[in-house]
Amino acid sequence: MEYFVFYGLATVAVTAALVVVLMNRAIYSALALIVCFGAVAGLFFQLGAQFVAAVQIILYAGAIMVLFLFVIMLLDPQSEKFSPDQLKQVPFLALPCAAFLAFVLVQMTFQWSAGTSAPSVVQTSGSLQMDGNTESLARLLFRDYLLPFEITSILILSAVLGAVVLTRRPE
Amino acid sequence: MIPVTHYLALAAILFVIGTCGVILQRNVLTMFMCIELMLNAVNLTFITFSRFLNQLDGQIFVLFVMTVAAAEAAVGLALIVILSRRADSLDVDQANTMKW
């Protein structure tokens, strides 16, 4: 059952990601990206990160993708096809990508699957048990990571100001 | 229990798909969406290690990554709006004024 859920969600995520890359219209890419985010949120849920899964749906699939769809509708892009000279670069692209993927997969297969699993349970002072996900997450975020959390608000404020200043029409 | 390598392999595959999209696509909006896809793949890696190391710090990092992605989307989409206003196109090959 667990494997069934994992491989189902993984297939949906990879297929949606391929659709994002290969579609000519930006609107189809955006819709496929929402599906991909939903599948990854399911994986988060399976991994015991319920709060992050909910935030993924609300923030990513909700807020950010609505922003994307808004801009796509606003600008109404014409379909941009892959030009022929663009497709000639595919081998140069495929080689490093395949090399990277093969390296990662081989590394994981041989180094971790053989004998002792590398990610053994490491308990440090800052670690918390996984039970009560949201509660322990909040405790960690508002105690140990309070300063980064506050700095994040400055980041968002400056991003909002930047967006407003950038899109303002010159008088 | 699904082995940790399966999750990491899936994250690596999603990341590579996103990278290919950034390089292959000419539409600046789709390129931006592929960057979001790559960020999401990294988030999956964080959550996986958070689970298998039994530590919650990875999930905190994911929350920060999502916040930065939201800020990035706001500024990036503003830049795209300006680009389309100036160049009258969303094709990145059209925006080559500063290309040597």
Short mmCIF file of C-alpha atoms in Angstrom, two decimals:
data_model
loop_
_atom_site.label_atom_id
_atom_site.label_comp_id
_atom_site.label_asym_id
_atom_site.label_seq_id
_atom_site.Cartn_x
_atom_site.Cartn_y
_atom_site.Cartn_z
CA MET A 1 0.00 0.00 0.00
CA GLU A 2 2.77 2.40 0.99
CA TYR A 3 4.71 1.56 -2.14
CA PHE A 4 1.57 1.91 -4.25
CA VAL A 5 0.95 5.43 -2.93
CA PHE A 6 4.59 6.42 -3.36
CA TYR A 7 4.92 5.20 -6.92
CA GLY A 8 1.55 6.62 -7.88
CA LEU A 9 2.45 10.07 -6.59
CA ALA A 10 5.96 9.84 -8.06
CA THR A 11 4.59 8.97 -11.49
CA VAL A 12 2.12 11.85 -11.35
CA ALA A 13 4.87 14.27 -10.24
CA VAL A 14 7.36 13.26 -12.94
CA THR A 15 4.71 13.24 -15.68
CA ALA A 16 3.44 16.66 -14.65
CA ALA A 17 7.02 17.99 -14.54
CA LEU A 18 7.65 16.72 -18.07
CA VAL A 19 4.43 18.36 -19.22
CA VAL A 20 5.62 21.64 -17.64
CA VAL A 21 8.86 21.49 -19.61
CA LEU A 22 7.52 20.29 -22.95
CA MET A 23 4.31 22.31 -23.35
CA ASN A 24 4.37 25.25 -25.72
CA ARG A 25 1.73 27.32 -23.97
CA ALA A 26 2.62 28.80 -20.59
CA ILE A 27 -0.94 28.28 -19.32
CA TYR A 28 -0.71 24.49 -19.74
CA SER A 29 2.67 24.51 -18.01
CA ALA A 30 1.19 26.41 -15.06
CA LEU A 31 -1.71 23.97 -14.71
CA ALA A 32 0.65 20.98 -14.90
CA LEU A 33 2.88 22.62 -12.29
CA ILE A 34 -0.08 22.81 -9.91
CA VAL A 35 -0.61 19.05 -10.37
CA CYS A 36 3.09 18.46 -9.71
CA PHE A 37 2.98 20.54 -6.51
CA GLY A 38 -0.07 18.59 -5.38
CA ALA A 39 1.69 15.26 -5.91
CA VAL A 40 4.78 16.45 -4.04
CA ALA A 41 2.51 17.67 -1.21
CA GLY A 42 1.16 14.12 -1.02
CA LEU A 43 4.71 12.85 -0.68
CA PHE A 44 5.32 15.38 2.11
CA PHE A 45 2.25 14.03 3.85
CA GLN A 46 3.53 10.48 3.48
CA LEU A 47 6.86 11.56 4.98
CA GLY A 48 5.11 12.79 8.12
CA ALA A 49 5.37 16.50 7.33
CA GLN A 50 1.67 17.28 7.47
CA PHE A 51 2.06 20.98 8.19
CA VAL A 52 4.53 21.51 5.35
CA ALA A 53 2.21 19.60 3.01
CA ALA A 54 -0.65 21.94 3.92
CA VAL A 55 1.59 24.98 3.44
CA GLN A 56 2.72 23.58 0.09
CA ILE A 57 -0.89 23.38 -1.10
CA ILE A 58 -1.93 26.76 0.30
CA LEU A 59 1.18 28.78 -0.52
CA TYR A 60 2.61 27.14 -3.63
CA ALA A 61 -0.37 25.65 -5.43
CA GLY A 62 -2.59 28.41 -4.12
CA ALA A 63 -0.91 31.77 -3.81
CA ILE A 64 2.16 31.55 -6.04
CA MET A 65 0.46 29.72 -8.90
CA VAL A 66 -2.48 32.12 -8.83
CA LEU A 67 0.07 34.92 -9.18
CA PHE A 68 1.59 33.07 -12.13
CA LEU A 69 -1.79 32.49 -13.77
CA PHE A 70 -2.65 36.15 -13.22
CA VAL A 71 0.50 37.28 -15.05
CA ILE A 72 -0.01 34.70 -17.81
CA MET A 73 -3.57 35.92 -18.38
CA LEU A 74 -2.35 39.52 -18.26
CA LEU A 75 0.41 39.09 -20.82
CA ASP A 76 -1.29 36.38 -22.90
CA PRO A 77 1.88 34.90 -24.37
CA GLN A 78 1.86 33.52 -27.87
CA SER A 79 2.90 29.90 -28.13
CA GLU A 80 6.66 29.77 -28.43
CA LYS A 81 7.75 26.62 -30.22
CA PHE A 82 11.14 25.05 -29.84
CA SER A 83 13.13 26.41 -32.74
CA PRO A 84 15.17 23.87 -34.77
CA ASP A 85 18.54 25.30 -33.73
CA GLN A 86 17.31 25.05 -30.17
CA LEU A 87 16.73 21.32 -30.52
CA LYS A 88 20.27 20.90 -31.85
CA GLN A 89 21.54 21.76 -28.38
CA VAL A 90 19.68 18.84 -26.79
CA PRO A 91 22.65 16.42 -26.83
CA PHE A 92 24.86 18.97 -25.09
CA LEU A 93 22.12 19.38 -22.51
CA ALA A 94 21.30 15.70 -22.15
CA LEU A 95 24.88 14.65 -21.50
CA PRO A 96 25.56 16.62 -18.30
CA CYS A 97 22.03 16.02 -17.03
CA ALA A 98 22.32 12.27 -17.59
CA ALA A 99 25.78 12.27 -16.03
CA PHE A 100 24.51 14.08 -12.95
CA LEU A 101 21.51 11.80 -12.58
CA ALA A 102 23.60 8.65 -13.07
CA PHE A 103 26.14 9.89 -10.53
CA VAL A 104 23.47 10.56 -7.91
CA LEU A 105 21.65 7.28 -8.47
CA VAL A 106 24.81 5.14 -8.49
CA GLN A 107 26.12 6.92 -5.42
CA MET A 108 22.92 6.27 -3.52
CA THR A 109 22.51 2.70 -4.69
CA PHE A 110 26.00 1.50 -3.88
CA GLN A 111 26.88 3.62 -0.91
CA TRP A 112 23.69 3.54 1.09
CA SER A 113 21.83 0.42 0.09
CA ALA A 114 24.86 -1.73 0.82
CA GLY A 115 25.00 -2.65 4.47
CA THR A 116 24.55 0.18 6.91
CA SER A 117 22.14 2.83 5.82
CA ALA A 118 23.88 6.19 5.89
CA PRO A 119 21.09 8.30 7.39
CA SER A 120 21.12 6.66 10.77
CA VAL A 121 19.20 8.34 13.53
CA VAL A 122 21.20 11.28 14.80
CA GLN A 123 19.83 13.04 17.86
CA THR A 124 21.22 16.45 18.63
CA SER A 125 20.08 18.93 21.21
CA GLY A 126 17.85 20.75 18.74
CA SER A 127 16.03 17.68 17.54
CA LEU A 128 12.46 16.91 18.40
CA GLN A 129 10.33 13.87 18.00
CA MET A 130 8.11 13.74 14.95
CA ASP A 131 4.88 13.37 16.92
CA GLY A 132 2.63 16.41 17.09
CA ASN A 133 4.16 17.77 13.91
CA THR A 134 2.70 21.26 13.92
CA GLU A 135 3.24 21.85 17.63
CA SER A 136 6.89 20.82 17.66
CA LEU A 137 7.47 22.69 14.39
CA ALA A 138 6.05 25.87 15.93
CA ARG A 139 8.16 25.40 19.05
CA LEU A 140 11.29 25.04 16.93
CA LEU A 141 10.40 27.93 14.62
CA PHE A 142 9.55 30.45 17.32
CA ARG A 143 12.36 29.53 19.71
CA ASP A 144 15.47 28.24 17.98
CA TYR A 145 14.81 29.90 14.61
CA LEU A 146 13.21 33.10 15.82
CA LEU A 147 15.81 35.47 14.37
CA PRO A 148 15.76 33.95 10.84
CA PHE A 149 11.98 34.01 11.02
CA GLU A 150 11.96 37.72 11.82
CA ILE A 151 14.52 38.44 9.11
CA THR A 152 12.19 36.69 6.66
CA SER A 153 9.61 39.40 7.27
CA ILE A 154 12.15 42.03 6.19
CA LEU A 155 12.81 39.97 3.06
CA ILE A 156 9.11 39.85 2.19
CA LEU A 157 8.69 43.58 2.88
CA SER A 158 11.57 44.46 0.59
CA ALA A 159 10.24 42.08 -2.09
CA VAL A 160 6.82 43.73 -1.98
CA LEU A 161 8.35 47.21 -2.14
CA GLY A 162 10.58 46.11 -5.01
CA ALA A 163 7.65 44.70 -6.96
CA VAL A 164 5.63 47.88 -6.48
CA VAL A 165 8.52 50.15 -7.49
CA LEU A 166 9.41 48.01 -10.51
CA THR A 167 5.94 47.82 -12.03
CA ARG A 168 5.07 51.48 -11.47
CA ARG A 169 4.64 53.31 -14.75
CA PRO A 170 6.93 56.31 -15.15
CA GLU A 171 5.04 59.57 -14.93
CA MET B 1 9.07 1.59 4.84
CA ILE B 2 10.12 2.98 1.50
CA PRO B 3 13.93 3.33 1.35
CA VAL B 4 15.32 6.83 1.52
CA THR B 5 17.03 6.40 -1.84
CA HIS B 6 13.71 6.24 -3.68
CA TYR B 7 12.67 9.66 -2.41
CA LEU B 8 16.08 11.14 -3.17
CA ALA B 9 16.07 9.64 -6.66
CA LEU B 10 12.66 11.15 -7.33
CA ALA B 11 13.89 14.54 -6.10
CA ALA B 12 16.97 14.30 -8.34
CA ILE B 13 14.81 13.41 -11.36
CA LEU B 14 12.48 16.35 -10.72
CA PHE B 15 15.48 18.66 -10.32
CA VAL B 16 17.01 17.51 -13.62
CA ILE B 17 13.68 17.97 -15.41
CA GLY B 18 13.52 21.50 -14.04
CA THR B 19 17.08 22.21 -15.18
CA CYS B 20 16.33 20.95 -18.69
CA GLY B 21 13.27 23.18 -18.75
CA VAL B 22 15.25 26.28 -17.81
CA ILE B 23 17.77 25.60 -20.57
CA LEU B 24 15.36 24.41 -23.27
CA GLN B 25 12.44 26.78 -22.88
CA ARG B 26 12.49 30.21 -24.52
CA ASN B 27 9.36 31.50 -22.79
CA VAL B 28 10.50 33.43 -19.74
CA LEU B 29 7.37 32.54 -17.77
CA THR B 30 7.87 28.81 -18.30
CA MET B 31 11.54 29.16 -17.38
CA PHE B 32 10.48 30.78 -14.13
CA MET B 33 8.06 27.95 -13.46
CA CYS B 34 10.87 25.44 -14.03
CA ILE B 35 12.90 27.25 -11.36
CA GLU B 36 9.98 26.77 -8.98
CA LEU B 37 10.01 23.10 -9.92
CA MET B 38 13.70 22.85 -9.01
CA LEU B 39 13.06 24.54 -5.66
CA ASN B 40 10.30 22.04 -5.01
CA ALA B 41 12.63 19.13 -5.76
CA VAL B 42 15.09 20.52 -3.21
CA ASN B 43 12.25 20.82 -0.70
CA LEU B 44 11.49 17.14 -1.20
CA THR B 45 15.10 16.30 -0.38
CA PHE B 46 14.92 18.41 2.78
CA ILE B 47 11.73 16.70 3.96
CA THR B 48 13.15 13.27 3.17
CA PHE B 49 16.25 13.87 5.28
CA SER B 50 14.13 15.46 8.00
CA ARG B 51 12.16 12.23 8.15
CA PHE B 52 15.06 9.82 8.04
CA LEU B 53 17.30 11.77 10.44
CA ASN B 54 14.29 12.19 12.72
CA GLN B 55 14.91 15.93 13.01
CA LEU B 56 12.52 18.76 12.30
CA ASP B 57 15.11 21.32 11.19
CA GLY B 58 14.69 20.25 7.56
CA GLN B 59 11.01 21.18 7.67
CA ILE B 60 11.91 24.63 9.05
CA PHE B 61 14.27 25.04 6.11
CA VAL B 62 11.49 24.10 3.71
CA LEU B 63 9.30 26.81 5.21
CA PHE B 64 12.09 29.34 4.65
CA VAL B 65 12.63 28.12 1.08
CA MET B 66 8.91 28.55 0.41
CA THR B 67 9.02 32.10 1.80
CA VAL B 68 11.97 32.98 -0.38
CA ALA B 69 10.19 31.41 -3.37
CA ALA B 70 7.15 33.57 -2.72
CA ALA B 71 9.28 36.73 -2.53
CA GLU B 72 11.16 35.63 -5.64
CA ALA B 73 7.89 35.07 -7.50
CA ALA B 74 6.68 38.58 -6.62
CA VAL B 75 9.87 40.31 -7.80
CA GLY B 76 10.42 37.96 -10.75
CA LEU B 77 6.92 38.39 -12.11
CA ALA B 78 7.28 42.17 -11.78
CA LEU B 79 10.47 41.94 -13.84
CA ILE B 80 8.68 39.79 -16.42
CA VAL B 81 5.89 42.36 -16.68
CA ILE B 82 8.48 45.09 -17.35
CA LEU B 83 10.30 42.90 -19.86
CA SER B 84 7.14 42.22 -21.82
CA ARG B 85 6.33 45.94 -21.72
CA ARG B 86 9.75 46.93 -23.07
CA ALA B 87 10.49 44.10 -25.51
CA ASP B 88 6.84 43.36 -26.36
CA SER B 89 7.66 39.66 -26.19
CA LEU B 90 8.17 36.93 -23.62
CA ASP B 91 10.90 35.27 -25.66
CA VAL B 92 14.20 35.54 -23.79
CA ASP B 93 16.10 35.54 -27.09
CA GLN B 94 14.51 38.92 -27.85
CA ALA B 95 16.03 40.42 -24.72
CA ASN B 96 19.60 40.49 -26.03
CA THR B 97 20.36 44.20 -25.94
CA MET B 98 23.26 43.75 -23.55
CA LYS B 99 24.58 40.66 -25.30
CA TRP B 100 28.06 41.21 -26.61
#
